PDB file of C-alpha atoms and ligand atoms in Angstrom:
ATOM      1  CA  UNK T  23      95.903  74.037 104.342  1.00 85.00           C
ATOM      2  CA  UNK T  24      96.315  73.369 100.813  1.00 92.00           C
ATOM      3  CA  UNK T  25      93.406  74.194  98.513  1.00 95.00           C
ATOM      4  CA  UNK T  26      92.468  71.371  96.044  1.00 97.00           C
ATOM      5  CA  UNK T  27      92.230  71.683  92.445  1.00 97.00           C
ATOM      6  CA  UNK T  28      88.713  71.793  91.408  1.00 97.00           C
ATOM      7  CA  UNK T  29      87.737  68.719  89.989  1.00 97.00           C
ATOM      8  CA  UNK T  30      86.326  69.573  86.794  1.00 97.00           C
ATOM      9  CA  UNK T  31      89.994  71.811  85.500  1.00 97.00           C
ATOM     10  CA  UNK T  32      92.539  69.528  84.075  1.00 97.00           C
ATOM     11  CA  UNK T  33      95.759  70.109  86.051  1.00 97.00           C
ATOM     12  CA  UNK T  34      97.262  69.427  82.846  1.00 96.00           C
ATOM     13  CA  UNK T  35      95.862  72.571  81.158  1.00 96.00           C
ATOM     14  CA  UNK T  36      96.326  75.095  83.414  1.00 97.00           C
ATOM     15  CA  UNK T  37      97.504  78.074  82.157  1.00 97.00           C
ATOM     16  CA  UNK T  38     101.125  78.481  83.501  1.00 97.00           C
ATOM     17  CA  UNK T  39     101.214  82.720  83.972  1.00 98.00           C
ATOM     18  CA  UNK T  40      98.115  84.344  84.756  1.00 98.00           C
ATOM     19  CA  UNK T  41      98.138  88.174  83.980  1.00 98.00           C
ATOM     20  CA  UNK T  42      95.332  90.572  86.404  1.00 98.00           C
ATOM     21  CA  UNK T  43      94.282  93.910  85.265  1.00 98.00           C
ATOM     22  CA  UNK T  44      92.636  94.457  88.976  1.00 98.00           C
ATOM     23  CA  UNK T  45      89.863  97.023  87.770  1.00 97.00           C
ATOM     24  CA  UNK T  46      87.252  98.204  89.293  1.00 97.00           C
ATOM     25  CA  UNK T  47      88.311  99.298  92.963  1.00 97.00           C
ATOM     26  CA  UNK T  48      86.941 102.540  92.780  1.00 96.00           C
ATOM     27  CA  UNK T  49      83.580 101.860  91.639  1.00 97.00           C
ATOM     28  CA  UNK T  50      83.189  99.245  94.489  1.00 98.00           C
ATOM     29  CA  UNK T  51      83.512 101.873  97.030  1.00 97.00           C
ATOM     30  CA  UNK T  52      81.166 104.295  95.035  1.00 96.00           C
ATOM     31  CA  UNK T  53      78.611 101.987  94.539  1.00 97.00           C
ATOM     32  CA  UNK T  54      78.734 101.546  98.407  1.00 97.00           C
ATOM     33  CA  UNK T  55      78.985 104.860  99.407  1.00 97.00           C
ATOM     34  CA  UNK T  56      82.519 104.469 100.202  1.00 96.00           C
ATOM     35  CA  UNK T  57      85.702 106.702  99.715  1.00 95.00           C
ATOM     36  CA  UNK T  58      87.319 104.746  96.249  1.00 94.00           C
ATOM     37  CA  UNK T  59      90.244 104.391  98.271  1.00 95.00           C
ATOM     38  CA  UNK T  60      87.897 101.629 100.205  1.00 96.00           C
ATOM     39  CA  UNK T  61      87.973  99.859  97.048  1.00 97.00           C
ATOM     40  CA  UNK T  62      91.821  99.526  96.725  1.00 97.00           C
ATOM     41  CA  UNK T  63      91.943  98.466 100.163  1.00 97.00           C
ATOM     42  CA  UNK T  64      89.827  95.880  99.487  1.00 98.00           C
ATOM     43  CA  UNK T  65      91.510  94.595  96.508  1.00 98.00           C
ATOM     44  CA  UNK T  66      94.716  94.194  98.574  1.00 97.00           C
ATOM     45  CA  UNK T  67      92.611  91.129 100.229  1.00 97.00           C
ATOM     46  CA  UNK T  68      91.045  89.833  97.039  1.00 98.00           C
ATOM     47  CA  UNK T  69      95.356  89.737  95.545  1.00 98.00           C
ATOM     48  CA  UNK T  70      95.728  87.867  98.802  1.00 96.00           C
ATOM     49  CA  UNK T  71      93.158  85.575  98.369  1.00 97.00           C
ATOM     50  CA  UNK T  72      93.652  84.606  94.505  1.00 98.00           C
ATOM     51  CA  UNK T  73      97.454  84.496  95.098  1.00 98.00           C
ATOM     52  CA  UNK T  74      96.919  81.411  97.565  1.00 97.00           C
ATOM     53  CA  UNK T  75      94.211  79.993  95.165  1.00 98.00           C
ATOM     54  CA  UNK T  76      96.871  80.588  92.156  1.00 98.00           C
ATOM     55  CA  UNK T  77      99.575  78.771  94.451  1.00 97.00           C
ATOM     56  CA  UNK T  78      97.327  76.041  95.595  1.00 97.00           C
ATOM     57  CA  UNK T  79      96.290  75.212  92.119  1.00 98.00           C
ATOM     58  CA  UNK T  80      99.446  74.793  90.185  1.00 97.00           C
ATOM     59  CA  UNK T  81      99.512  78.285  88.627  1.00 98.00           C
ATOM     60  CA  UNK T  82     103.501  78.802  88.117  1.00 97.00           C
ATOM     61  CA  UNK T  83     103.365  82.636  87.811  1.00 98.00           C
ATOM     62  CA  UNK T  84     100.528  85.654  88.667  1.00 98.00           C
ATOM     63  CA  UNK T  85     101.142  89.286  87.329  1.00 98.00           C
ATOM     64  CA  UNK T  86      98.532  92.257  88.488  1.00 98.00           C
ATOM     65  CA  UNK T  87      98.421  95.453  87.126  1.00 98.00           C
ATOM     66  CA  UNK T  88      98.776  97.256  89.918  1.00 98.00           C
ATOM     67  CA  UNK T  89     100.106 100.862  89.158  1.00 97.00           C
ATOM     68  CA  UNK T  90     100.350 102.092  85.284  1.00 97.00           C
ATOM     69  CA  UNK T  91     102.138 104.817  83.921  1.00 96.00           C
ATOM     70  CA  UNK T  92      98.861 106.811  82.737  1.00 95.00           C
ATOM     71  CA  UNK T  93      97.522 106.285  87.185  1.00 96.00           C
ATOM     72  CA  UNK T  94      99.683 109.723  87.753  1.00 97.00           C
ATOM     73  CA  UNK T  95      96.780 111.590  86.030  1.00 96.00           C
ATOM     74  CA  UNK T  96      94.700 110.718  89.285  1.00 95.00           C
ATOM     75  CA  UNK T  97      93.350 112.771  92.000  1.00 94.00           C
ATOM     76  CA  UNK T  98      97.471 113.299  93.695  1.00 96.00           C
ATOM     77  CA  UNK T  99      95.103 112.296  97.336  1.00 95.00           C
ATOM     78  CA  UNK T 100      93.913 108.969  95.599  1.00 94.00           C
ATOM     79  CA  UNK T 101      97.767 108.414  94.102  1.00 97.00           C
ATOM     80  CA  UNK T 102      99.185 109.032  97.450  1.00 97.00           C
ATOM     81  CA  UNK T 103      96.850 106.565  99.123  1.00 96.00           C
ATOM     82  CA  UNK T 104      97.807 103.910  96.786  1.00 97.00           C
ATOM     83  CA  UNK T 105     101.686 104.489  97.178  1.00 98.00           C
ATOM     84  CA  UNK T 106     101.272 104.541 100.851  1.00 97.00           C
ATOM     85  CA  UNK T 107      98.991 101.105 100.446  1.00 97.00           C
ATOM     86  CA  UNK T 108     101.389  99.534  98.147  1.00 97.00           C
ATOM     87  CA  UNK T 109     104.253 100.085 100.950  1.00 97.00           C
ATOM     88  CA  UNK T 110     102.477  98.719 103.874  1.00 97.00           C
ATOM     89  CA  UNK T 111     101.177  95.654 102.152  1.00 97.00           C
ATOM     90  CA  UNK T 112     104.788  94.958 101.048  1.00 97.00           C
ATOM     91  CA  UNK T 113     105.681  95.413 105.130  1.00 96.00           C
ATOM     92  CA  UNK T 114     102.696  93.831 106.302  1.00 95.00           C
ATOM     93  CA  UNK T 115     102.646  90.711 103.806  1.00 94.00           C
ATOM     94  CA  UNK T 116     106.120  89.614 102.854  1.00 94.00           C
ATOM     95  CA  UNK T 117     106.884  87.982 105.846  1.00 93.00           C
ATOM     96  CA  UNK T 118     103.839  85.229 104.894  1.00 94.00           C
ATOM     97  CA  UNK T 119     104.596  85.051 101.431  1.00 95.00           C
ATOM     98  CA  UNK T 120     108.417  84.685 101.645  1.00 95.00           C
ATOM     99  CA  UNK T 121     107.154  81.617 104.482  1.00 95.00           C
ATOM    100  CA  UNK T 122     105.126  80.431 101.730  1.00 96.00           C
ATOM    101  CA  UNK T 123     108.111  79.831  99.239  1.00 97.00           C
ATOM    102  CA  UNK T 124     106.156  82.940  96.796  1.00 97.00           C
ATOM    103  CA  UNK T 125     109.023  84.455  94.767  1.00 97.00           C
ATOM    104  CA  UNK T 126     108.245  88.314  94.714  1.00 97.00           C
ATOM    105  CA  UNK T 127     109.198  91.005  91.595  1.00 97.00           C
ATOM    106  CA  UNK T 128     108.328  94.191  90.357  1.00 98.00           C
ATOM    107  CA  UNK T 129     108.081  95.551  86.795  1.00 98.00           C
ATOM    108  CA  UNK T 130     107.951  99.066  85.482  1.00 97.00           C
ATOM    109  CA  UNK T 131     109.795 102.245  85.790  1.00 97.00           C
ATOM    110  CA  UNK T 132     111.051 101.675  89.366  1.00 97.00           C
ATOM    111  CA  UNK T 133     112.936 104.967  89.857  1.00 96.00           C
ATOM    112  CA  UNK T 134     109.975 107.966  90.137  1.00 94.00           C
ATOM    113  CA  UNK T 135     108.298 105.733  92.774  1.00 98.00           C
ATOM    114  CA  UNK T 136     108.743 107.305  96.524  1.00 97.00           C
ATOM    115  CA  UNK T 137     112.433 106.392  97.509  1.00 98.00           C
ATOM    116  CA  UNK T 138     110.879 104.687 101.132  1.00 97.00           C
ATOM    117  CA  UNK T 139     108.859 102.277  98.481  1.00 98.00           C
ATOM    118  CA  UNK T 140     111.815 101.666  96.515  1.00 98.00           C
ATOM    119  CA  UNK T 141     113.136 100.190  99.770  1.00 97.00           C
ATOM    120  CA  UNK T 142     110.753  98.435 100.107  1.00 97.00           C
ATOM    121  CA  UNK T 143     110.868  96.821  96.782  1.00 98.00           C
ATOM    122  CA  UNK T 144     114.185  95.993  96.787  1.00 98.00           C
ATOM    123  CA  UNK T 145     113.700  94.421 100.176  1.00 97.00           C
ATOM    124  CA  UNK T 146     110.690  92.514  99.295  1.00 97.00           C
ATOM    125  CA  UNK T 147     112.812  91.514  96.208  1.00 97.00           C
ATOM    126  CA  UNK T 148     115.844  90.549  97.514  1.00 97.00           C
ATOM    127  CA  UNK T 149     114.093  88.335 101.076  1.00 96.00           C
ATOM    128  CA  UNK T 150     111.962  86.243  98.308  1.00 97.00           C
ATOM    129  CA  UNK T 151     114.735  85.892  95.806  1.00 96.00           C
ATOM    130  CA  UNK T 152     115.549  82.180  96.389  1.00 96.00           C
ATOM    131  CA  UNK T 153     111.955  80.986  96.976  1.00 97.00           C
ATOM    132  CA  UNK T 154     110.558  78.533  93.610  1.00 96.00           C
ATOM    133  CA  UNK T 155     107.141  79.197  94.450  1.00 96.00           C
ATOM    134  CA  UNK T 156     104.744  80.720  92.429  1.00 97.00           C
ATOM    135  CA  UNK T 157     106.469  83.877  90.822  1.00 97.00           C
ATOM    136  CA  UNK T 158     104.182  86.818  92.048  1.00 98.00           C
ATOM    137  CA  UNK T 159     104.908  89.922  89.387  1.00 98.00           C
ATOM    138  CA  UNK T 160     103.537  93.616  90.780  1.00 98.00           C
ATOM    139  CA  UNK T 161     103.407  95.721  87.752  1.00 98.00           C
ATOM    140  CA  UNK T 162     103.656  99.240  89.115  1.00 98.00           C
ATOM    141  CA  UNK T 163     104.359 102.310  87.320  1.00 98.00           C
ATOM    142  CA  UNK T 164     104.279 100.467  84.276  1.00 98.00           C
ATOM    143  CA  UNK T 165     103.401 101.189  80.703  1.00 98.00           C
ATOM    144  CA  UNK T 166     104.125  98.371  78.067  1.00 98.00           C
ATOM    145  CA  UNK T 167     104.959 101.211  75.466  1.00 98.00           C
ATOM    146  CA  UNK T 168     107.275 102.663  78.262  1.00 97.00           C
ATOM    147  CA  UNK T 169     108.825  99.031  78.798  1.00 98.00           C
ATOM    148  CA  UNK T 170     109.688  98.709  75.054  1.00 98.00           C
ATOM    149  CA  UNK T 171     111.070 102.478  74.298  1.00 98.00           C
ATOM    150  CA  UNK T 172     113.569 101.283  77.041  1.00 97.00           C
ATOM    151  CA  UNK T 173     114.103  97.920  75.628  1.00 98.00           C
ATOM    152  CA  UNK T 174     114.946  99.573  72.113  1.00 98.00           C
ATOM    153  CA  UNK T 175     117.390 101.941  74.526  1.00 98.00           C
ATOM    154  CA  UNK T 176     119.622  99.124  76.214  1.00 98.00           C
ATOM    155  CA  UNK T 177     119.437  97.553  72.487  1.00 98.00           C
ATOM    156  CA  UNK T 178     120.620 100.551  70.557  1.00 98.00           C
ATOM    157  CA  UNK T 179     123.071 101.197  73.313  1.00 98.00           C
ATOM    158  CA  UNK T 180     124.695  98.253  73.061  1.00 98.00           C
ATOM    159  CA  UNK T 181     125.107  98.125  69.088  1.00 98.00           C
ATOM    160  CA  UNK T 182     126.447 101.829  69.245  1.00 98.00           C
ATOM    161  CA  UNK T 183     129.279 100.648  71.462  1.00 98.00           C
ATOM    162  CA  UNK T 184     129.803  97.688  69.166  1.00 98.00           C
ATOM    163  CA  UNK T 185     128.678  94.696  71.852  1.00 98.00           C
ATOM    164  CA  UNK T 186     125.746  93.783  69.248  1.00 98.00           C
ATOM    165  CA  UNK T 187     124.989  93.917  65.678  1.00 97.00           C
ATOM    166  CA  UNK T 188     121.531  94.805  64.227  1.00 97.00           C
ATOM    167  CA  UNK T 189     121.130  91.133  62.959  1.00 97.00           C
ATOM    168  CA  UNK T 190     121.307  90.060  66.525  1.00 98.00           C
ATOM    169  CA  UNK T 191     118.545  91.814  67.144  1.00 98.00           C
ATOM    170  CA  UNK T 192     115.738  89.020  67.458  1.00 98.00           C
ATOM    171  CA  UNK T 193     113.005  88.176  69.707  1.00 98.00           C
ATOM    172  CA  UNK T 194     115.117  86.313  72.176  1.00 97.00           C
ATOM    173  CA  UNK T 195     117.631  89.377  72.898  1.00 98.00           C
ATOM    174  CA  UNK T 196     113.941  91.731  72.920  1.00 98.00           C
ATOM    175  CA  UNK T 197     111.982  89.324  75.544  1.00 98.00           C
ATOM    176  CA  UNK T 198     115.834  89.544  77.634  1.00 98.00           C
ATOM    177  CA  UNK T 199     115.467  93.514  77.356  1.00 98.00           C
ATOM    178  CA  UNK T 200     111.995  93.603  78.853  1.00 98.00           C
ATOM    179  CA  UNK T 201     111.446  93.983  82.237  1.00 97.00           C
ATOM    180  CA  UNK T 202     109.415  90.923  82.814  1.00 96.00           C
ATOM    181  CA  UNK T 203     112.726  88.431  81.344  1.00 96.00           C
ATOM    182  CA  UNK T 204     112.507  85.043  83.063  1.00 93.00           C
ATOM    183  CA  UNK T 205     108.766  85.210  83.411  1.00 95.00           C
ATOM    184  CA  UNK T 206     107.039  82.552  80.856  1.00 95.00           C
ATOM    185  CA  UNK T 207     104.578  84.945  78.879  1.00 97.00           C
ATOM    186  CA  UNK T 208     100.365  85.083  80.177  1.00 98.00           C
ATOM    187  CA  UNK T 209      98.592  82.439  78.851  1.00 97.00           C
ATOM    188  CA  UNK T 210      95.724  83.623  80.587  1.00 98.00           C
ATOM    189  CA  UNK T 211      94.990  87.576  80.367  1.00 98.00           C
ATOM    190  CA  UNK T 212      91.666  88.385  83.165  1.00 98.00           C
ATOM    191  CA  UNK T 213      90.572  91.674  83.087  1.00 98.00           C
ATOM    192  CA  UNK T 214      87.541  92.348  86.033  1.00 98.00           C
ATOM    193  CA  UNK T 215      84.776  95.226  85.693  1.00 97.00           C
ATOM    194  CA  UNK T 216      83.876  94.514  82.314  1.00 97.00           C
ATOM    195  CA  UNK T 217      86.151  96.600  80.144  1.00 96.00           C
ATOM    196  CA  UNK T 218      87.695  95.009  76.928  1.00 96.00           C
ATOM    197  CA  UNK T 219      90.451  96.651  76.923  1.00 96.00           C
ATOM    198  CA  UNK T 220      94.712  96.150  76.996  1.00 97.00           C
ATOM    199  CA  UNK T 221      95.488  99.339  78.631  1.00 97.00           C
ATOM    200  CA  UNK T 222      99.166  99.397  77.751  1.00 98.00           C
ATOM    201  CA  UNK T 223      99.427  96.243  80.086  1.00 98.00           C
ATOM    202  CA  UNK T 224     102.676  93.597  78.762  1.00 98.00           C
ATOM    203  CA  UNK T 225     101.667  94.688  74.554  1.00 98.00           C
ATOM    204  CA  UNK T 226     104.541  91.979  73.807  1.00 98.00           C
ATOM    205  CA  UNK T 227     104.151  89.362  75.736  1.00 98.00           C
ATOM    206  CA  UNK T 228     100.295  89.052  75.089  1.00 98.00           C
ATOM    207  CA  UNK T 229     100.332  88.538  71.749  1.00 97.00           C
ATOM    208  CA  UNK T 230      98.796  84.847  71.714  1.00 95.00           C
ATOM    209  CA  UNK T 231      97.114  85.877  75.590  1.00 97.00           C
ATOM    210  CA  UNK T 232      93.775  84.359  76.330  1.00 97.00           C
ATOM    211  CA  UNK T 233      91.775  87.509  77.228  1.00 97.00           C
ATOM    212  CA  UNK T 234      88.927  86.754  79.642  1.00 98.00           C
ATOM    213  CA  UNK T 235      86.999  89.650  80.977  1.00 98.00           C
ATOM    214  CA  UNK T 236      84.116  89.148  83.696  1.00 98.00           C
ATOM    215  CA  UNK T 237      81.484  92.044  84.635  1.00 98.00           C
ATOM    216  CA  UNK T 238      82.891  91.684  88.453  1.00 98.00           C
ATOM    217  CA  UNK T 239      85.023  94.337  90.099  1.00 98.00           C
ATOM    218  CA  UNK T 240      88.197  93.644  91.645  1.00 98.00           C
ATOM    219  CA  UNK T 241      87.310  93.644  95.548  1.00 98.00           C
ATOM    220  CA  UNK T 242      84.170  91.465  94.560  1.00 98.00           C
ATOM    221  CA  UNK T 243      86.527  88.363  92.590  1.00 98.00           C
ATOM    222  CA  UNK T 244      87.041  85.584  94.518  1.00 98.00           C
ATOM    223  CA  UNK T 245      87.539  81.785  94.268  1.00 98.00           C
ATOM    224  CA  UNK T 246      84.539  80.649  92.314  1.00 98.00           C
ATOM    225  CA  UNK T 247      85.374  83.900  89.727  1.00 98.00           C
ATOM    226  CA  UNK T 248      88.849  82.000  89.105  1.00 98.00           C
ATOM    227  CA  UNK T 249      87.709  78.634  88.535  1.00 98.00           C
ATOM    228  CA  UNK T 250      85.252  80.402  86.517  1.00 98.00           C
ATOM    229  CA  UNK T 251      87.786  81.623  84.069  1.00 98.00           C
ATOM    230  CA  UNK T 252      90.339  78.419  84.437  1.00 98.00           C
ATOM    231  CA  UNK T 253      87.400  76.385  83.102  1.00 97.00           C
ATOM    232  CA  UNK T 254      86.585  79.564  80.007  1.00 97.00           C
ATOM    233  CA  UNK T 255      90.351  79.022  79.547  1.00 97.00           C
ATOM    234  CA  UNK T 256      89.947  75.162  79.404  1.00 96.00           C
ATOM    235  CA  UNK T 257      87.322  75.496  76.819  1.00 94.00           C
ATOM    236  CA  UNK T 258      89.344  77.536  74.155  1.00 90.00           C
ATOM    237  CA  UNK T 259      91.834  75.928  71.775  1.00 77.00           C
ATOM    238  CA  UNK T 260      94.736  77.657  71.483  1.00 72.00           C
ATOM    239  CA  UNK T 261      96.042  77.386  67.526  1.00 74.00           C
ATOM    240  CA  UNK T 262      99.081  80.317  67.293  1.00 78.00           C
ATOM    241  CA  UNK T 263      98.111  81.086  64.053  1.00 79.00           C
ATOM    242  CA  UNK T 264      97.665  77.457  62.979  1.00 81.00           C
ATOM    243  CA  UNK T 265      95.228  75.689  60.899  1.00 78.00           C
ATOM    244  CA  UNK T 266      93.313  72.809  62.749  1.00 70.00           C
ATOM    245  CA  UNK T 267      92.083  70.317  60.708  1.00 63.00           C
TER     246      UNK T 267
HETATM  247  C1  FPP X 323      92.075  99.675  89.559  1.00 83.23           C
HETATM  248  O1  FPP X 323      90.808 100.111  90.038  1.00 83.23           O
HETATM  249  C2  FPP X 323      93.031  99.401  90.657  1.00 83.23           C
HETATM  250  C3  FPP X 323      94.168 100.097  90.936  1.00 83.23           C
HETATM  251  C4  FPP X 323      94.608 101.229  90.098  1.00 83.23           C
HETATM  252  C5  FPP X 323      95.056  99.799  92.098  1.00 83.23           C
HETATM  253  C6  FPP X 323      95.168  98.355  92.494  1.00 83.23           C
HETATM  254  C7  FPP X 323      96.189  98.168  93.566  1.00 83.23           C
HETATM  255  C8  FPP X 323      96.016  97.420  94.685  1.00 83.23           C
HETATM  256  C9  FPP X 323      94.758  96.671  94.940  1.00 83.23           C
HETATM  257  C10 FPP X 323      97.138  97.300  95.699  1.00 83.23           C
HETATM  258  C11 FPP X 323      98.201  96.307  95.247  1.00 83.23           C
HETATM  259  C12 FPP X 323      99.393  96.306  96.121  1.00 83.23           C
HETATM  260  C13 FPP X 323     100.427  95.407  96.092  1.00 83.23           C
HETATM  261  C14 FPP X 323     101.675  95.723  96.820  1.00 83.23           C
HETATM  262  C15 FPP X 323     100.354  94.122  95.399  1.00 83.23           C
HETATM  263  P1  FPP X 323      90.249 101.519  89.594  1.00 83.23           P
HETATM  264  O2  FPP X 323      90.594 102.530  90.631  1.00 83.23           O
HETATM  265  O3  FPP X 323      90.707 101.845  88.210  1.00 83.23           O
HETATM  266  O4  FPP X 323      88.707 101.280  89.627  1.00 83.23           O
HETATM  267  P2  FPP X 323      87.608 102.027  88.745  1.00 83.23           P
HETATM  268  O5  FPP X 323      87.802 101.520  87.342  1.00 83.23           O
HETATM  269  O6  FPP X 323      86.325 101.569  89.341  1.00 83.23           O
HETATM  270  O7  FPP X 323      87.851 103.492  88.874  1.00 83.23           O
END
């Protein structure tokens, strides 16, 4: 079953990439009484949930935030736990979404990640390559300082070889260096629990990002919390540094 469209969001103005920073997890088990580790698991069903809403509605591309760079500093039980849980969603899920046309990638440092979820990855990858559903982005590992030291690494390699001058250098050839190239940049950034924060999350591509933060954790966001936003994201005007008038 296909989910309609609300009727009061103009299919029109949809935002075409919706970026998730999925907080909150933890303090959903907490506030229950629950190991935090509850509170991841119960995310997995809330990404499975707005993913089909996304889908449904016309949304051409979702990113969460699923792993950063600074998540090593965590209890190593709770980081275990969530590299286990990222590999047995991946085994558990991709059958559906690759039936389901959902075109699957992965952004961040790729390479310090357990090598049995780097197979997993690359498998996940490589069986949803073809699809032209909605493009589902997992950022994992990911910093968006990290992302652009190695951008400015392929760059500067390739002009110390001779392959590129430093007037080629322009946003074009730094959007192809970045690991999310081929993805249309957020319109829509929605960060849950309440913090107003960026937390290193895709620094370039959010530059002209609607940021929409709601009070609700994570495991607790459902379908009324995205129409909720759509319609906050249908009420802004988007300038890019112009002048209405
Ligand atoms: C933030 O909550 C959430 C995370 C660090 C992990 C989110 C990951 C998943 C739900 C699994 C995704 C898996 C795939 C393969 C898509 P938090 O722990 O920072 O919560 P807190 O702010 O309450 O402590």
């Amino acid at each position: 079953m296909v989910h309609p469209l609300p009727a009061d969001l103009d299919p029109q103005r949809l935002p075409k990439h919706i970026a998730v920073i999925m907080d909150g997890n933890g303090r959903w088990g907490q506030q229950r009484g629950l190991p935090r580790i509850m509170g991841h698991q119960k995310g997995v069903d809330t990404i499975r949930n707005i993913l089909t809403y996304c889908q449904d509605w016309g949304i051409q591309a979702l990113t969460v935030y699923a792993f950063s760079t600074e998540n090593w500093r965590r209890p190593p039980t709770e980081v275990e736990f969530l590299m286990t849980l990222f590999e047995k969603v991946l085994r558990r899920e991709i059958k559906i979404w690759a039936a389901k046309g959902i075109q699957i990638r992965f952004v961040g440092d790729l390479t310090s990640l357990p090598y049995s979820l780097q197979e997993e990855i690359q498998r996940s990858v490589i069986q949803t390559r073809h699809n032209s559903g909605i493009q589902f982005t997992v950022a994992t590992n990911y910093g968006g300082r990290q992302e652009l030291v190695q951008a400015c690494r392929a760059i500067a390699t390739k002009v110390a070889a001779g392959e590129l001058k430093p007037s080629d250098i322009d946003e074009t050839l730094i959007n192809n260096h970045l690991y999310t190239h081929g993805i249309p940049d957020p319109d829509l950034l929605i960060r849950t629990s309440g913090e107003m924060r960026l937390s290193n999350f895709l620094l370039w591509q959010m530059a002209y990002s609607e940021i929409y933060v709601t009070p609700t954790l994570w495991p607790d966001f459902d379908k009324t919390e995205l129409h909720q936003a759509l319609l906050a994201f249908q009420q802004r005007e988007r300038r890019f540094g112009k002048a209405t008038v």
